[in-house]
Amino acid sequence: MATFKTISSADIKTTRSNLNQLIDFVEEDVSGSNTRKKYQVFVTGTTADFGVTSSLYQTVYDQNFQLQTANELFDLTVGLYFNSEVVTGSSTGTDANGKLLFPSESLMMREKVNIYKQYAQLLLGNANSRFTSPFASTENKTNSIDEALFINFKRLFVRDGIKRETFAMRFFQSASATISDSVFGKEPLTDNVFRGTTSGSVIFTDVGAASSIQRSNTGGDVGNLVNSANTSEQVGLLFYQQGIAVLDLKKVTSGSQQISGSISAIGNEAGKVIIGNGHVFGKKHGGNKDAKFIPDFMVSGSIDDIVEHVAAVRFGSGSQTFLTFQNNTQINSTLVFCRATADEFNFSSNPTYTDAVGRIKVIDESEQGIQKSFSFVTTVGLYDANEQLLAVAKLSRPVEKNDEKDLTFRVRLDF
């Protein structure tokens, strides 16, 4: 029969520790078409031939998302602040219910505004709040994040949060070569909206975040994302517990760069070339040759088009790491100190420990009645008040216990 000993509250301690794991994502995971899953829930009200479908966000996987072994890495989407110049400049007013109205040449403007509001509600506590970088700074043209790229990292990789000053992301601020006036209207345009580039990359990081801890009441700890080459250049925010990065698209991209390419459009042949002022034109190139990423592409492009551009062009398409951070896992532990004094647990409950008359069996028969008893501890069991076994701790090797040893076994329960 087992020997029991009551454990007092003084022998039980609770601790908390942190475990950090390095996470990295490679370019081909985000740039590949079969590693990004689309959810085409948005459909325009036009006919099937000329309508537009789009996702509200896309999910990036570490391999073909159709495989059962694929893991979700993060979600990508974009949003617009409802009172930004891009929104107010392209809006045609509001209806009787206060709903924003936009021309038919624009795409998903209300959806982009609503996405921004959803993140503002989650991270700032107010759907009408505006993201600013630096965090909680004065809202102005320089600090306000009006055109936002949102990156939601999955819980599998974030765990309990992202560790401060470990976040780094490589991002291409420029797309491929811009359109030249000399070829405009004379030769087929060189599309750069979905064509990758190999130059113009920078590193965005949260360096310095540990020395200036900031906190949102709803979003948790917040760090400022900066350009590693010029840390005074604030480009976005990182919400550590939420695992969400908010990037200012007018800062992380060359927003004034000319952009061209075939995108979804309404009312004519699907796939037009972007021009300025939120309009599109047909294949005869009869429009504005100076279309910019902001505001033109942000207004004319669907969310799928914009996310497709960011994923295919801005993160690279090779096998190199483009983003890395360390996650933080909080481990709560209960330490139970099981003490065996010199006169305790020196006998075994195994029936072979004694002979038929109850005497302890000894190695040398001549030492019968003289040799001191000893045992080898191999297992520690934790029981409740009703002697129901709750947990078992196995020792890596047997430990000798005799009347000359006072032993303490520390049992650690992590959760």
CSV table of C-alpha atoms in Angstrom, one decimal:
chain,number,residue,atom,x,y,z
A,1,MET,CA,0.0,0.0,0.0
A,2,ALA,CA,1.3,3.5,-0.9
A,3,THR,CA,2.5,5.8,1.8
A,4,PHE,CA,0.8,9.2,1.9
A,5,LYS,CA,2.0,12.5,3.2
A,6,THR,CA,0.0,15.7,3.4
A,7,ILE,CA,1.3,18.7,1.5
A,8,SER,CA,0.8,22.0,3.2
A,9,SER,CA,0.1,25.3,1.4
A,10,ALA,CA,3.6,26.4,2.2
A,11,ASP,CA,4.9,23.7,-0.1
A,12,ILE,CA,2.9,25.0,-3.1
A,13,LYS,CA,4.1,27.9,-5.2
A,14,THR,CA,2.7,29.5,-8.3
A,15,THR,CA,4.9,31.2,-11.0
A,16,ARG,CA,4.6,32.6,-14.4
A,17,SER,CA,7.3,32.4,-17.1
A,18,ASN,CA,7.6,33.3,-20.8
A,19,LEU,CA,8.6,31.2,-23.8
A,20,ASN,CA,9.7,32.9,-27.0
A,21,GLN,CA,9.6,31.2,-30.4
A,22,LEU,CA,11.1,32.6,-33.6
A,23,ILE,CA,8.5,32.9,-36.4
A,24,ASP,CA,9.4,33.7,-40.0
A,25,PHE,CA,7.4,33.8,-43.3
A,26,VAL,CA,8.8,33.4,-46.8
A,27,GLU,CA,8.0,35.4,-49.9
A,28,GLU,CA,6.5,32.6,-52.0
A,29,ASP,CA,3.9,31.9,-49.3
A,30,VAL,CA,2.3,35.3,-49.7
A,31,SER,CA,3.0,35.8,-53.4
A,32,GLY,CA,1.7,32.4,-54.6
A,33,SER,CA,-1.8,32.2,-55.9
A,34,ASN,CA,-2.5,28.8,-54.5
A,35,THR,CA,-1.3,29.8,-51.0
A,36,ARG,CA,-3.7,32.7,-50.7
A,37,LYS,CA,-7.4,31.9,-50.2
A,38,LYS,CA,-10.0,34.2,-51.4
A,39,TYR,CA,-13.6,34.5,-50.1
A,40,GLN,CA,-15.6,36.2,-52.9
A,41,VAL,CA,-18.5,37.4,-50.9
A,42,PHE,CA,-18.9,40.8,-52.5
A,43,VAL,CA,-20.9,40.9,-55.8
A,44,THR,CA,-21.8,44.0,-57.7
A,45,GLY,CA,-25.4,44.5,-58.8
A,46,THR,CA,-24.6,44.4,-62.5
A,47,THR,CA,-25.0,41.4,-64.8
A,48,ALA,CA,-22.9,38.3,-64.5
A,49,ASP,CA,-20.8,39.2,-67.6
A,50,PHE,CA,-19.9,42.7,-66.5
A,51,GLY,CA,-20.2,42.4,-62.7
A,52,VAL,CA,-17.3,42.2,-60.1
A,53,THR,CA,-16.8,39.7,-57.3
A,54,SER,CA,-14.3,40.2,-54.6
A,55,SER,CA,-13.2,39.1,-51.1
A,56,LEU,CA,-13.2,41.4,-48.1
A,57,TYR,CA,-9.9,39.8,-47.1
A,58,GLN,CA,-7.5,37.1,-48.1
A,59,THR,CA,-5.8,34.4,-46.0
A,60,VAL,CA,-2.2,33.4,-46.5
A,61,TYR,CA,-1.2,29.8,-45.9
A,62,ASP,CA,2.2,28.1,-45.6
A,63,GLN,CA,1.4,25.8,-48.6
A,64,ASN,CA,-1.4,25.0,-51.0
A,65,PHE,CA,-4.5,25.9,-48.9
A,66,GLN,CA,-6.4,22.9,-50.4
A,67,LEU,CA,-4.1,20.5,-48.5
A,68,GLN,CA,-5.2,19.4,-45.1
A,69,THR,CA,-1.7,20.0,-43.7
A,70,ALA,CA,-1.8,23.7,-44.6
A,71,ASN,CA,-1.6,26.2,-41.8
A,72,GLU,CA,-3.1,29.7,-41.8
A,73,LEU,CA,-0.4,32.3,-41.4
A,74,PHE,CA,-2.2,35.7,-41.6
A,75,ASP,CA,-5.0,37.7,-43.2
A,76,LEU,CA,-4.5,40.7,-45.5
A,77,THR,CA,-7.0,43.4,-46.1
A,78,VAL,CA,-7.2,47.2,-46.7
A,79,GLY,CA,-9.4,50.0,-45.2
A,80,LEU,CA,-10.1,53.7,-45.7
A,81,TYR,CA,-10.8,56.3,-43.0
A,82,PHE,CA,-14.3,57.6,-43.6
A,83,ASN,CA,-13.3,61.3,-43.4
A,84,SER,CA,-10.1,61.0,-45.4
A,85,GLU,CA,-9.3,63.0,-48.6
A,86,VAL,CA,-9.5,59.8,-50.7
A,87,VAL,CA,-13.1,59.1,-49.4
A,88,THR,CA,-14.5,62.6,-49.3
A,89,GLY,CA,-12.8,63.4,-52.7
A,90,SER,CA,-14.4,60.5,-54.5
A,91,SER,CA,-17.8,60.5,-52.7
A,92,THR,CA,-20.8,62.1,-54.4
A,93,GLY,CA,-22.6,62.7,-51.1
A,94,THR,CA,-24.9,60.7,-48.8
A,95,ASP,CA,-28.4,59.4,-49.0
A,96,ALA,CA,-31.3,60.1,-46.7
A,97,ASN,CA,-29.9,57.5,-44.2
A,98,GLY,CA,-26.4,59.0,-44.1
A,99,LYS,CA,-24.9,56.3,-46.3
A,100,LEU,CA,-21.9,57.4,-48.4
A,101,LEU,CA,-22.5,57.4,-52.1
A,102,PHE,CA,-19.8,56.9,-54.8
A,103,PRO,CA,-19.7,56.9,-58.6
A,104,SER,CA,-20.1,53.6,-60.4
A,105,GLU,CA,-16.4,53.8,-61.6
A,106,SER,CA,-15.2,53.2,-58.0
A,107,LEU,CA,-15.3,49.8,-56.3
A,108,MET,CA,-16.1,48.7,-52.8
A,109,MET,CA,-15.6,52.1,-51.2
A,110,ARG,CA,-18.2,51.5,-48.5
A,111,GLU,CA,-16.6,48.1,-47.8
A,112,LYS,CA,-13.2,49.7,-47.4
A,113,VAL,CA,-14.6,52.3,-45.0
A,114,ASN,CA,-16.4,49.6,-43.0
A,115,ILE,CA,-13.3,47.5,-42.7
A,116,TYR,CA,-11.4,50.4,-41.3
A,117,LYS,CA,-14.2,51.1,-38.8
A,118,GLN,CA,-14.2,47.5,-37.7
A,119,TYR,CA,-10.5,47.6,-36.9
A,120,ALA,CA,-10.9,51.0,-35.2
A,121,GLN,CA,-13.6,49.5,-33.0
A,122,LEU,CA,-11.5,46.5,-32.1
A,123,LEU,CA,-8.2,48.2,-31.5
A,124,LEU,CA,-9.1,51.8,-30.5
A,125,GLY,CA,-12.5,51.2,-28.9
A,126,ASN,CA,-14.4,53.6,-31.3
A,127,ALA,CA,-15.4,52.8,-34.9
A,128,ASN,CA,-15.0,56.5,-35.8
A,129,SER,CA,-11.5,56.8,-34.4
A,130,ARG,CA,-8.5,57.3,-36.6
A,131,PHE,CA,-5.3,55.4,-36.5
A,132,THR,CA,-2.2,57.6,-36.1
A,133,SER,CA,1.5,56.9,-36.2
A,134,PRO,CA,3.0,57.6,-33.8
A,135,PHE,CA,0.2,56.0,-31.7
A,136,ALA,CA,-2.2,58.5,-30.1
A,137,SER,CA,-0.5,61.5,-31.7
A,138,THR,CA,-2.3,64.5,-33.1
A,139,GLU,CA,-4.4,63.8,-36.1
A,140,ASN,CA,-2.9,65.6,-39.1
A,141,LYS,CA,-1.9,64.9,-42.7
A,142,THR,CA,1.5,63.5,-41.6
A,143,ASN,CA,0.5,61.3,-38.7
A,144,SER,CA,-3.0,60.1,-39.7
A,145,ILE,CA,-3.3,56.6,-41.2
A,146,ASP,CA,-6.1,57.1,-43.8
A,147,GLU,CA,-5.2,54.3,-46.2
A,148,ALA,CA,-4.4,51.3,-44.1
A,149,LEU,CA,-3.0,47.8,-44.8
A,150,PHE,CA,-4.1,45.4,-42.1
A,151,ILE,CA,-2.1,42.2,-41.4
A,152,ASN,CA,-3.8,39.8,-38.9
A,153,PHE,CA,-1.4,37.2,-37.7
A,154,LYS,CA,-3.0,33.9,-36.6
A,155,ARG,CA,-3.1,32.8,-33.0
A,156,LEU,CA,-1.1,29.6,-33.9
A,157,PHE,CA,1.9,31.8,-34.5
A,158,VAL,CA,1.2,34.8,-32.2
A,159,ARG,CA,0.3,32.8,-29.2
A,160,ASP,CA,-0.1,35.2,-26.3
A,161,GLY,CA,1.5,38.1,-28.2
A,162,ILE,CA,4.4,39.4,-30.2
A,163,LYS,CA,7.6,40.1,-28.3
A,164,ARG,CA,8.6,43.8,-28.4
A,165,GLU,CA,11.5,44.8,-30.7
A,166,THR,CA,11.6,41.5,-32.6
A,167,PHE,CA,9.3,42.5,-35.5
A,168,ALA,CA,10.9,43.1,-38.9
A,169,MET,CA,9.3,43.1,-42.3
A,170,ARG,CA,10.9,43.7,-45.8
A,171,PHE,CA,8.6,45.7,-48.1
A,172,PHE,CA,9.0,47.0,-51.6
A,173,GLN,CA,8.0,50.7,-51.6
A,174,SER,CA,8.2,50.9,-55.4
A,175,ALA,CA,6.4,48.8,-57.9
A,176,SER,CA,8.0,48.0,-61.3
A,177,ALA,CA,9.1,50.7,-63.7
A,178,THR,CA,6.6,53.5,-64.3
A,179,ILE,CA,4.9,54.4,-67.5
A,180,SER,CA,6.9,56.6,-69.9
A,181,ASP,CA,5.3,59.5,-71.8
A,182,SER,CA,7.1,58.5,-74.9
A,183,VAL,CA,5.3,55.1,-75.2
A,184,PHE,CA,2.0,56.2,-73.8
A,185,GLY,CA,-0.6,55.6,-76.5
A,186,LYS,CA,1.9,54.3,-79.0
A,187,GLU,CA,2.9,51.0,-77.6
A,188,PRO,CA,1.2,48.5,-75.3
A,189,LEU,CA,1.6,49.7,-71.7
A,190,THR,CA,3.9,47.9,-69.4
A,191,ASP,CA,1.6,46.7,-66.6
A,192,ASN,CA,3.1,47.0,-63.1
A,193,VAL,CA,0.0,46.5,-61.0
A,194,PHE,CA,0.7,42.8,-60.6
A,195,ARG,CA,4.3,42.6,-61.8
A,196,GLY,CA,6.9,42.1,-59.1
A,197,THR,CA,9.9,44.2,-58.6
A,198,THR,CA,13.4,43.5,-57.3
A,199,SER,CA,14.4,46.9,-56.1
A,200,GLY,CA,13.3,49.5,-53.7
A,201,SER,CA,12.9,47.3,-50.6
A,202,VAL,CA,13.1,48.7,-47.0
A,203,ILE,CA,12.9,47.1,-43.6
A,204,PHE,CA,10.0,48.1,-41.3
A,205,THR,CA,10.6,47.3,-37.6
A,206,ASP,CA,9.3,48.1,-34.1
A,207,VAL,CA,12.8,49.1,-32.8
A,208,GLY,CA,12.5,51.3,-29.8
A,209,ALA,CA,9.1,50.0,-28.8
A,210,ALA,CA,10.4,48.6,-25.5
A,211,SER,CA,11.5,52.0,-24.2
A,212,SER,CA,8.2,53.7,-25.0
A,213,ILE,CA,5.4,51.4,-23.9
A,214,GLN,CA,2.0,52.6,-25.1
A,215,ARG,CA,-1.4,50.9,-24.5
A,216,SER,CA,-4.8,51.0,-26.0
A,217,ASN,CA,-7.7,50.2,-23.7
A,218,THR,CA,-9.2,47.7,-26.1
A,219,GLY,CA,-6.2,46.8,-28.3
A,220,GLY,CA,-3.6,46.2,-25.7
A,221,ASP,CA,0.1,47.1,-26.0
A,222,VAL,CA,1.0,49.1,-29.0
A,223,GLY,CA,4.3,49.8,-30.7
A,224,ASN,CA,5.2,52.1,-33.5
A,225,LEU,CA,6.6,50.7,-36.8
A,226,VAL,CA,9.4,52.7,-38.3
A,227,ASN,CA,11.7,52.6,-41.3
A,228,SER,CA,14.9,50.9,-40.0
A,229,ALA,CA,17.0,53.2,-42.2
A,230,ASN,CA,15.4,56.2,-40.6
A,231,THR,CA,13.8,55.5,-37.3
A,232,SER,CA,12.2,58.9,-37.2
A,233,GLU,CA,10.0,57.9,-40.1
A,234,GLN,CA,6.8,56.4,-38.5
A,235,VAL,CA,5.0,54.1,-40.9
A,236,GLY,CA,2.4,52.2,-38.9
A,237,LEU,CA,1.4,50.4,-35.7
A,238,LEU,CA,1.8,47.0,-34.2
A,239,PHE,CA,-0.7,45.7,-31.6
A,240,TYR,CA,1.3,43.0,-29.7
A,241,GLN,CA,-1.4,41.0,-27.9
A,242,GLN,CA,-3.8,41.2,-30.9
A,243,GLY,CA,-1.1,40.2,-33.4
A,244,ILE,CA,-2.2,42.9,-35.8
A,245,ALA,CA,0.0,45.3,-37.9
A,246,VAL,CA,-1.5,48.5,-39.3
A,247,LEU,CA,0.6,50.0,-42.1
A,248,ASP,CA,0.1,53.5,-43.5
A,249,LEU,CA,0.0,52.8,-47.3
A,250,LYS,CA,0.9,56.4,-48.2
A,251,LYS,CA,4.2,55.9,-46.3
A,252,VAL,CA,5.1,52.3,-46.9
A,253,THR,CA,4.4,52.7,-50.7
A,254,SER,CA,5.4,55.3,-53.2
A,255,GLY,CA,1.8,56.5,-53.3
A,256,SER,CA,2.5,58.9,-56.1
A,257,GLN,CA,4.1,56.3,-58.4
A,258,GLN,CA,2.3,55.7,-61.7
A,259,ILE,CA,0.4,52.4,-61.7
A,260,SER,CA,-1.1,50.6,-64.7
A,261,GLY,CA,-2.6,47.2,-65.3
A,262,SER,CA,-5.8,45.3,-65.8
A,263,ILE,CA,-8.2,45.3,-62.8
A,264,SER,CA,-11.9,44.5,-62.2
A,265,ALA,CA,-14.3,47.1,-63.4
A,266,ILE,CA,-18.0,47.7,-63.8
A,267,GLY,CA,-20.1,48.5,-66.8
A,268,ASN,CA,-18.0,47.3,-69.7
A,269,GLU,CA,-15.4,44.6,-70.4
A,270,ALA,CA,-13.9,43.4,-67.1
A,271,GLY,CA,-10.2,44.3,-66.8
A,272,LYS,CA,-9.4,47.9,-67.5
A,273,VAL,CA,-6.4,50.1,-67.1
A,274,ILE,CA,-6.3,52.4,-64.1
A,275,ILE,CA,-6.2,56.1,-64.6
A,276,GLY,CA,-6.5,59.1,-62.3
A,277,ASN,CA,-9.5,60.4,-60.4
A,278,GLY,CA,-10.9,56.9,-59.7
A,279,HIS,CA,-11.9,56.1,-63.3
A,280,VAL,CA,-11.0,53.4,-65.8
A,281,PHE,CA,-10.6,53.3,-69.5
A,282,GLY,CA,-10.6,50.7,-72.2
A,283,LYS,CA,-7.8,49.0,-74.2
A,284,LYS,CA,-7.4,52.0,-76.5
A,285,HIS,CA,-5.6,53.9,-73.8
A,286,GLY,CA,-7.8,56.9,-74.0
A,287,GLY,CA,-7.5,58.2,-70.4
A,288,ASN,CA,-5.3,59.7,-67.8
A,289,LYS,CA,-1.8,58.2,-68.1
A,290,ASP,CA,-0.8,59.6,-64.6
A,291,ALA,CA,-2.8,57.1,-62.4
A,292,LYS,CA,-1.3,56.9,-59.0
A,293,PHE,CA,-1.4,54.2,-56.3
A,294,ILE,CA,-3.1,56.7,-54.0
A,295,PRO,CA,-5.9,57.8,-54.6
A,296,ASP,CA,-6.6,56.2,-58.0
A,297,PHE,CA,-5.8,52.5,-57.4
A,298,MET,CA,-7.3,52.7,-53.9
A,299,VAL,CA,-10.6,54.0,-55.3
A,300,SER,CA,-10.8,52.1,-58.6
A,301,GLY,CA,-9.5,48.7,-57.4
A,302,SER,CA,-11.5,46.1,-55.6
A,303,ILE,CA,-10.2,44.8,-52.3
A,304,ASP,CA,-9.0,41.6,-54.1
A,305,ASP,CA,-7.2,43.8,-56.6
A,306,ILE,CA,-5.4,45.8,-54.0
A,307,VAL,CA,-4.5,42.8,-51.8
A,308,GLU,CA,-3.4,40.9,-54.9
A,309,HIS,CA,-1.0,43.8,-55.8
A,310,VAL,CA,0.4,44.0,-52.2
A,311,ALA,CA,0.9,40.3,-52.0
A,312,ALA,CA,2.4,39.8,-55.5
A,313,VAL,CA,4.5,43.0,-55.7
A,314,ARG,CA,5.3,44.4,-52.3
A,315,PHE,CA,6.6,41.3,-50.4
A,316,GLY,CA,8.7,39.7,-53.1
A,317,SER,CA,8.2,36.3,-54.8
A,318,GLY,CA,11.3,34.3,-53.9
A,319,SER,CA,12.2,31.8,-51.2
A,320,GLN,CA,13.7,34.4,-48.8
A,321,THR,CA,12.2,35.4,-45.5
A,322,PHE,CA,10.3,38.7,-45.8
A,323,LEU,CA,8.8,38.9,-42.2
A,324,THR,CA,9.9,37.7,-38.8
A,325,PHE,CA,9.1,38.1,-35.2
A,326,GLN,CA,9.3,36.3,-31.9
A,327,ASN,CA,6.1,35.3,-30.2
A,328,ASN,CA,5.4,35.2,-26.5
A,329,THR,CA,3.8,32.2,-24.7
A,330,GLN,CA,2.9,32.8,-21.1
A,331,ILE,CA,3.3,29.6,-19.0
A,332,ASN,CA,1.5,29.5,-15.6
A,333,SER,CA,3.1,26.9,-13.4
A,334,THR,CA,2.3,25.4,-10.0
A,335,LEU,CA,5.3,24.1,-8.1
A,336,VAL,CA,4.7,21.4,-5.5
A,337,PHE,CA,7.6,20.6,-3.2
A,338,CYS,CA,7.3,17.1,-2.0
A,339,ARG,CA,9.6,16.7,1.0
A,340,ALA,CA,10.8,13.4,2.4
A,341,THR,CA,12.7,13.7,5.7
A,342,ALA,CA,15.3,11.3,6.9
A,343,ASP,CA,12.9,8.9,8.6
A,344,GLU,CA,10.3,9.0,5.8
A,345,PHE,CA,9.8,6.8,2.7
A,346,ASN,CA,12.7,4.5,3.5
A,347,PHE,CA,10.6,1.4,2.9
A,348,SER,CA,8.9,0.1,-0.2
A,349,SER,CA,5.2,-0.9,-0.4
A,350,ASN,CA,6.1,-3.6,-2.9
A,351,PRO,CA,5.2,-7.0,-1.2
A,352,THR,CA,8.5,-8.5,-2.3
A,353,TYR,CA,10.3,-6.1,0.0
A,354,THR,CA,9.5,-8.3,3.1
A,355,ASP,CA,9.6,-12.1,3.6
A,356,ALA,CA,6.8,-14.4,4.8
A,357,VAL,CA,7.0,-13.3,8.4
A,358,GLY,CA,7.2,-9.6,7.6
A,359,ARG,CA,10.9,-9.1,8.0
A,360,ILE,CA,12.8,-6.9,5.5
A,361,LYS,CA,14.7,-8.9,2.9
A,362,VAL,CA,18.4,-8.2,2.9
A,363,ILE,CA,21.1,-8.8,0.4
A,364,ASP,CA,23.4,-10.5,2.8
A,365,GLU,CA,21.6,-13.0,5.1
A,366,SER,CA,24.2,-12.4,7.8
A,367,GLU,CA,23.0,-8.8,7.9
A,368,GLN,CA,19.5,-9.7,8.8
A,369,GLY,CA,18.2,-7.4,11.5
A,370,ILE,CA,21.3,-5.2,11.2
A,371,GLN,CA,21.2,-3.7,7.7
A,372,LYS,CA,19.3,-0.4,7.4
A,373,SER,CA,16.3,-0.2,5.1
A,374,PHE,CA,16.4,1.9,1.9
A,375,SER,CA,14.3,2.4,-1.2
A,376,PHE,CA,14.5,3.9,-4.6
A,377,VAL,CA,12.0,6.6,-5.5
A,378,THR,CA,10.8,6.4,-9.1
A,379,THR,CA,7.4,8.1,-9.1
A,380,VAL,CA,5.6,10.9,-7.2
A,381,GLY,CA,1.8,10.8,-7.2
A,382,LEU,CA,-0.4,13.8,-6.3
A,383,TYR,CA,-3.7,12.9,-4.7
A,384,ASP,CA,-6.7,14.9,-3.6
A,385,ALA,CA,-8.3,14.8,-0.1
A,386,ASN,CA,-10.2,11.7,-1.0
A,387,GLU,CA,-7.0,9.9,-2.1
A,388,GLN,CA,-8.0,10.1,-5.8
A,389,LEU,CA,-4.9,10.2,-8.0
A,390,LEU,CA,-4.7,13.6,-9.9
A,391,ALA,CA,-1.2,13.6,-11.4
A,392,VAL,CA,1.8,11.4,-11.7
A,393,ALA,CA,5.4,12.6,-12.0
A,394,LYS,CA,8.0,10.2,-13.2
A,395,LEU,CA,11.7,10.7,-12.3
A,396,SER,CA,14.3,10.4,-15.1
A,397,ARG,CA,16.2,7.9,-12.9
A,398,PRO,CA,15.6,6.1,-9.6
A,399,VAL,CA,16.8,8.1,-6.5
A,400,GLU,CA,18.0,6.3,-3.4
A,401,LYS,CA,16.3,7.2,-0.2
A,402,ASN,CA,17.6,6.1,3.3
A,403,ASP,CA,17.6,7.4,6.9
A,404,GLU,CA,20.6,9.5,6.2
A,405,LYS,CA,19.0,11.5,3.3
A,406,ASP,CA,16.5,14.3,3.4
A,407,LEU,CA,15.1,14.7,-0.1
A,408,THR,CA,12.8,17.3,-1.7
A,409,PHE,CA,11.2,16.5,-5.1
A,410,ARG,CA,9.9,19.5,-7.0
A,411,VAL,CA,6.8,18.7,-9.2
A,412,ARG,CA,6.0,21.3,-11.8
A,413,LEU,CA,2.5,21.5,-13.4
A,414,ASP,CA,2.4,23.8,-16.5
A,415,PHE,CA,-0.8,25.2,-18.0
